[in-house]
CSV table of C-alpha atoms in Angstrom, one decimal:
chain,number,residue,atom,x,y,z
X,1,LYS,CA,-43.5,69.0,16.0
X,2,ALA,CA,-42.1,71.5,13.8
X,3,GLY,CA,-38.6,73.5,14.5
X,4,VAL,CA,-37.2,76.6,14.2
X,5,THR,CA,-37.4,78.4,10.8
X,6,GLN,CA,-36.4,81.0,9.2
X,7,THR,CA,-36.6,82.6,6.2
X,8,PRO,CA,-34.9,83.5,3.1
X,9,ARG,CA,-32.1,80.7,3.5
X,10,TYR,CA,-29.7,82.8,1.4
X,11,LEU,CA,-29.9,86.3,0.4
X,12,ILE,CA,-27.3,88.9,-1.5
X,13,LYS,CA,-27.4,92.0,-1.1
X,14,THR,CA,-26.0,95.8,-2.0
X,15,ARG,CA,-24.5,97.9,0.8
X,16,GLY,CA,-26.5,100.7,2.3
X,17,GLN,CA,-29.5,99.0,1.1
X,18,GLN,CA,-31.7,97.2,4.1
X,19,VAL,CA,-32.8,93.8,4.9
X,20,THR,CA,-35.5,92.1,7.1
X,21,LEU,CA,-35.3,88.7,8.4
X,22,SER,CA,-37.7,86.4,9.6
X,23,CYS,CA,-38.0,84.0,12.1
X,24,SER,CA,-40.8,81.8,13.4
X,25,PRO,CA,-40.1,79.9,16.8
X,26,ILE,CA,-41.3,76.9,18.0
X,27,SER,CA,-44.9,76.1,19.0
X,28,GLY,CA,-45.5,77.3,22.4
X,29,HIS,CA,-42.2,78.9,22.9
X,30,ARG,CA,-42.3,82.6,23.7
X,31,SER,CA,-38.7,83.6,23.9
X,32,VAL,CA,-36.6,84.3,20.4
X,33,SER,CA,-33.3,85.2,20.1
X,34,TRP,CA,-30.9,86.3,17.3
X,35,TYR,CA,-27.1,85.9,17.0
X,36,GLN,CA,-24.8,86.7,13.8
X,37,GLN,CA,-22.1,84.2,13.4
X,38,THR,CA,-19.2,85.4,11.0
X,39,PRO,CA,-15.2,83.6,10.3
X,40,GLY,CA,-13.9,86.8,12.4
X,41,GLN,CA,-16.0,87.3,15.3
X,42,GLY,CA,-17.4,83.8,16.0
X,43,LEU,CA,-21.0,83.6,17.5
X,44,GLN,CA,-22.4,86.7,19.0
X,45,PHE,CA,-25.7,88.3,20.3
X,46,LEU,CA,-28.1,90.2,18.9
X,47,PHE,CA,-30.8,90.7,20.6
X,48,GLU,CA,-34.1,88.4,22.7
X,49,TYR,CA,-37.6,89.3,22.2
X,50,PHE,CA,-40.0,87.8,24.9
X,51,SER,CA,-43.6,88.2,24.9
X,52,GLU,CA,-43.3,91.2,22.3
X,53,THR,CA,-40.4,92.9,24.5
X,54,GLN,CA,-37.0,93.2,24.0
X,55,ARG,CA,-35.5,91.3,27.2
X,56,ASN,CA,-31.7,91.6,25.9
X,57,LYS,CA,-29.5,93.4,23.8
X,58,GLY,CA,-26.2,93.0,22.5
X,59,ASN,CA,-23.7,95.1,21.4
X,60,PHE,CA,-24.6,95.6,17.9
X,61,PRO,CA,-25.1,99.0,16.6
X,62,GLY,CA,-28.3,100.2,16.2
X,63,ARG,CA,-28.7,99.8,12.5
X,64,PHE,CA,-29.9,96.2,14.2
X,65,SER,CA,-33.0,96.1,15.3
X,66,GLY,CA,-36.0,93.3,15.9
X,67,ARG,CA,-39.4,92.9,16.9
X,68,GLN,CA,-42.0,90.7,18.0
X,69,PHE,CA,-45.7,89.5,16.8
X,70,SER,CA,-48.2,88.5,19.2
X,71,ASN,CA,-47.9,84.5,17.0
X,72,SER,CA,-44.1,85.1,18.8
X,73,ARG,CA,-42.9,85.1,15.4
X,74,SER,CA,-39.8,87.7,14.9
X,75,GLU,CA,-38.3,89.7,12.6
X,76,MET,CA,-34.6,91.4,12.3
X,77,ASN,CA,-34.0,94.0,10.1
X,78,VAL,CA,-30.5,95.7,9.5
X,79,SER,CA,-30.3,98.7,7.5
X,80,THR,CA,-27.8,100.8,6.1
X,81,LEU,CA,-26.2,97.3,5.1
X,82,GLU,CA,-22.9,97.2,5.3
X,83,LEU,CA,-19.7,94.5,3.9
X,84,GLY,CA,-19.7,93.4,7.7
X,85,ASP,CA,-22.6,92.4,7.9
X,86,SER,CA,-21.9,89.3,5.5
X,87,ALA,CA,-22.5,86.5,7.7
X,88,LEU,CA,-24.9,83.3,9.1
X,89,TYR,CA,-27.7,84.9,10.9
X,90,LEU,CA,-29.4,82.4,13.1
X,91,CYS,CA,-32.5,82.5,14.9
X,92,ALA,CA,-33.1,80.6,18.7
X,93,SER,CA,-36.4,79.9,20.6
X,94,SER,CA,-37.4,78.8,23.6
X,95,ARG,CA,-40.2,78.7,26.3
X,96,SER,CA,-39.3,81.2,29.0
X,97,GLY,CA,-35.4,81.7,28.6
X,98,THR,CA,-35.0,80.6,32.1
X,99,GLY,CA,-33.7,78.2,34.9
X,100,THR,CA,-32.4,75.3,32.5
X,101,ASP,CA,-34.9,76.1,29.5
X,102,THR,CA,-32.8,74.8,26.3
X,103,GLN,CA,-32.5,77.4,22.8
X,104,TYR,CA,-33.3,75.4,19.7
X,105,PHE,CA,-32.0,76.9,16.5
X,106,GLY,CA,-33.0,77.6,12.9
X,107,PRO,CA,-31.2,76.8,10.0
X,108,GLY,CA,-29.8,80.2,10.1
X,109,THR,CA,-29.6,83.0,6.5
X,110,ARG,CA,-26.8,83.6,5.1
X,111,LEU,CA,-26.4,87.0,3.9
X,112,THR,CA,-24.0,88.4,1.1
X,113,VAL,CA,-23.6,92.0,1.4
X,114,LEU,CA,-21.3,93.3,-2.4
A,1,ALA,CA,-11.3,88.4,29.0
A,2,GLN,CA,-13.0,85.3,27.2
A,3,LYS,CA,-15.6,84.3,28.9
A,4,ILE,CA,-15.8,80.9,27.3
A,5,THR,CA,-12.8,79.2,25.6
A,6,GLN,CA,-12.5,76.4,23.5
A,7,THR,CA,-8.6,75.4,23.0
A,8,GLN,CA,-9.1,73.3,20.4
A,9,PRO,CA,-9.2,74.3,17.0
A,10,GLY,CA,-9.8,71.0,15.0
A,11,MET,CA,-9.4,67.6,16.1
A,12,PHE,CA,-9.5,64.4,14.4
A,13,VAL,CA,-10.6,61.1,15.9
A,14,GLN,CA,-10.9,57.7,14.8
A,15,GLU,CA,-14.4,56.3,14.0
A,16,LYS,CA,-15.6,54.1,16.8
A,17,GLU,CA,-13.0,56.1,19.2
A,18,ALA,CA,-14.1,58.2,22.4
A,19,VAL,CA,-12.9,61.7,22.2
A,20,THR,CA,-12.9,64.9,24.4
A,21,LEU,CA,-13.5,68.3,23.2
A,22,ASP,CA,-12.2,70.8,26.1
A,23,CYS,CA,-14.2,73.8,27.5
A,24,THR,CA,-13.1,76.2,29.9
A,25,TYR,CA,-15.5,79.2,31.3
A,26,ASP,CA,-15.1,82.3,33.2
A,27,THR,CA,-18.0,83.5,35.0
A,28,SER,CA,-18.7,85.4,39.2
A,29,ASP,CA,-22.3,84.5,38.6
A,30,PRO,CA,-23.3,81.8,41.0
A,31,SER,CA,-25.5,80.6,38.4
A,32,TYR,CA,-25.0,79.6,35.1
A,33,GLY,CA,-26.1,76.9,32.8
A,34,LEU,CA,-23.1,75.3,29.7
A,35,PHE,CA,-24.2,74.0,26.5
A,36,TRP,CA,-23.1,72.1,23.9
A,37,TYR,CA,-24.2,72.3,20.5
A,38,LYS,CA,-22.9,71.0,16.8
A,39,GLN,CA,-22.8,72.6,13.8
A,40,PRO,CA,-22.1,70.9,11.3
A,41,SER,CA,-21.2,72.5,7.4
A,42,SER,CA,-25.2,73.4,7.0
A,43,GLY,CA,-25.0,76.1,9.8
A,44,GLU,CA,-27.9,74.2,12.0
A,45,MET,CA,-27.1,74.4,16.0
A,46,ILE,CA,-28.4,71.6,17.1
A,47,PHE,CA,-28.6,70.8,20.6
A,48,LEU,CA,-26.4,68.4,22.4
A,49,ILE,CA,-26.0,68.6,26.3
A,50,TYR,CA,-26.9,71.0,29.2
A,51,GLN,CA,-25.6,71.1,33.0
A,52,GLY,CA,-26.3,73.4,35.4
A,53,SER,CA,-24.2,75.0,37.5
A,54,TYR,CA,-25.9,73.8,40.7
A,55,ASP,CA,-25.9,70.3,39.5
A,56,GLN,CA,-23.8,67.4,41.6
A,57,GLN,CA,-23.5,64.6,38.8
A,58,ASN,CA,-22.8,65.2,34.9
A,59,ALA,CA,-24.7,65.4,32.8
A,60,THR,CA,-25.7,62.5,30.1
A,61,GLU,CA,-27.3,62.4,27.0
A,62,GLY,CA,-26.9,59.1,24.7
A,63,ARG,CA,-23.0,59.3,23.6
A,64,TYR,CA,-22.6,62.6,25.2
A,65,SER,CA,-21.6,63.6,28.3
A,66,LEU,CA,-20.4,66.4,30.1
A,67,ASN,CA,-17.4,66.0,32.4
A,68,PHE,CA,-18.0,69.1,34.9
A,69,GLN,CA,-15.3,70.3,37.2
A,70,LYS,CA,-16.6,73.2,39.0
A,71,ALA,CA,-13.4,74.7,40.9
A,72,ARG,CA,-11.5,73.8,37.4
A,73,LYS,CA,-14.3,76.3,35.3
A,74,SER,CA,-14.4,72.7,32.9
A,75,ALA,CA,-17.1,71.6,31.3
A,76,ASN,CA,-16.0,69.3,28.6
A,77,LEU,CA,-17.7,66.9,26.2
A,78,VAL,CA,-17.2,64.1,25.5
A,79,ILE,CA,-18.4,61.8,23.0
A,80,SER,CA,-18.3,57.9,23.1
A,81,ALA,CA,-17.8,55.7,19.7
A,82,SER,CA,-18.0,58.5,17.3
A,83,GLN,CA,-19.1,58.1,14.2
A,84,LEU,CA,-18.4,59.2,10.2
A,85,GLY,CA,-21.9,61.7,11.3
A,86,ASP,CA,-20.4,63.0,14.0
A,87,SER,CA,-18.2,65.6,11.9
A,88,ALA,CA,-18.8,69.0,12.2
A,89,MET,CA,-18.0,72.4,14.4
A,90,TYR,CA,-19.0,72.2,18.6
A,91,PHE,CA,-19.7,75.3,20.3
A,92,CYS,CA,-19.4,75.7,24.1
A,93,ALA,CA,-21.7,78.8,25.5
A,94,MET,CA,-23.0,79.9,28.7
A,95,ARG,CA,-25.7,81.4,30.1
A,96,GLU,CA,-25.4,83.6,32.9
A,97,ARG,CA,-28.8,83.7,35.5
A,98,ARG,CA,-27.2,88.1,35.7
A,99,ASN,CA,-28.2,88.8,31.9
A,100,ALA,CA,-32.0,88.4,32.2
A,101,GLY,CA,-33.3,85.8,30.0
A,102,ASN,CA,-31.5,84.4,27.2
A,103,MET,CA,-28.2,85.1,26.1
A,104,LEU,CA,-25.5,82.6,25.4
A,105,THR,CA,-22.0,83.5,25.4
A,106,PHE,CA,-20.4,81.3,22.7
A,107,GLY,CA,-16.9,80.1,23.0
A,108,GLY,CA,-14.8,79.9,19.6
A,109,GLY,CA,-15.6,76.0,18.4
A,110,THR,CA,-14.3,72.7,17.5
A,111,ARG,CA,-13.8,71.0,14.3
A,112,LEU,CA,-14.1,67.6,14.7
A,113,MET,CA,-13.5,64.7,12.0
A,114,VAL,CA,-13.7,61.8,11.9
A,115,LYS,CA,-11.9,59.4,10.0
A,116,PRO,CA,-13.1,56.0,8.7
């Protein structure tokens, strides 16, 4: 069974640009969550999508947005990039996101903002 | 206040020895789940073990076990017979039922280094 895949794996952008990251969950998983990992702030929850609806949102500015498609694939978008957006962005999927459901993570997209 | 605290930024352990990684948590939600993940230098988070707040017994998964002390709000990870491949960052995380759906809160992590 294929794991969670994320594309691209590495990305370099400049301040002010926007970026779109993609995540394909494990087959059969309907919940997709996004996390940002930085050396200073650690791992922080961005948002979660379930059945194409945002179910939960972390404390991030509106520049960070996402969506989920009918096949459960998800994208996150960051507009007007800032230097502080440089981070490893991790996507995780699970069946339903409730009870004992476990999230499985992808390899991440490492974003560098210059 | 920190919801998940991992007090050991870095630890060394001799190969084949057991090691305990500490995790304390803070929640008023009676229903919650605790997770441990391993993150090698490649960056991918690997799920290790899960403990539910209502589970009576400590969780075990192969060489990993979770020492769950609910009254003390601690969920320490025990790795038996350490291997060189266990060298990685380890994160403790919590999901509270009142946060509908999937929202994990992570601790700061512990870097484990296994010496040959």
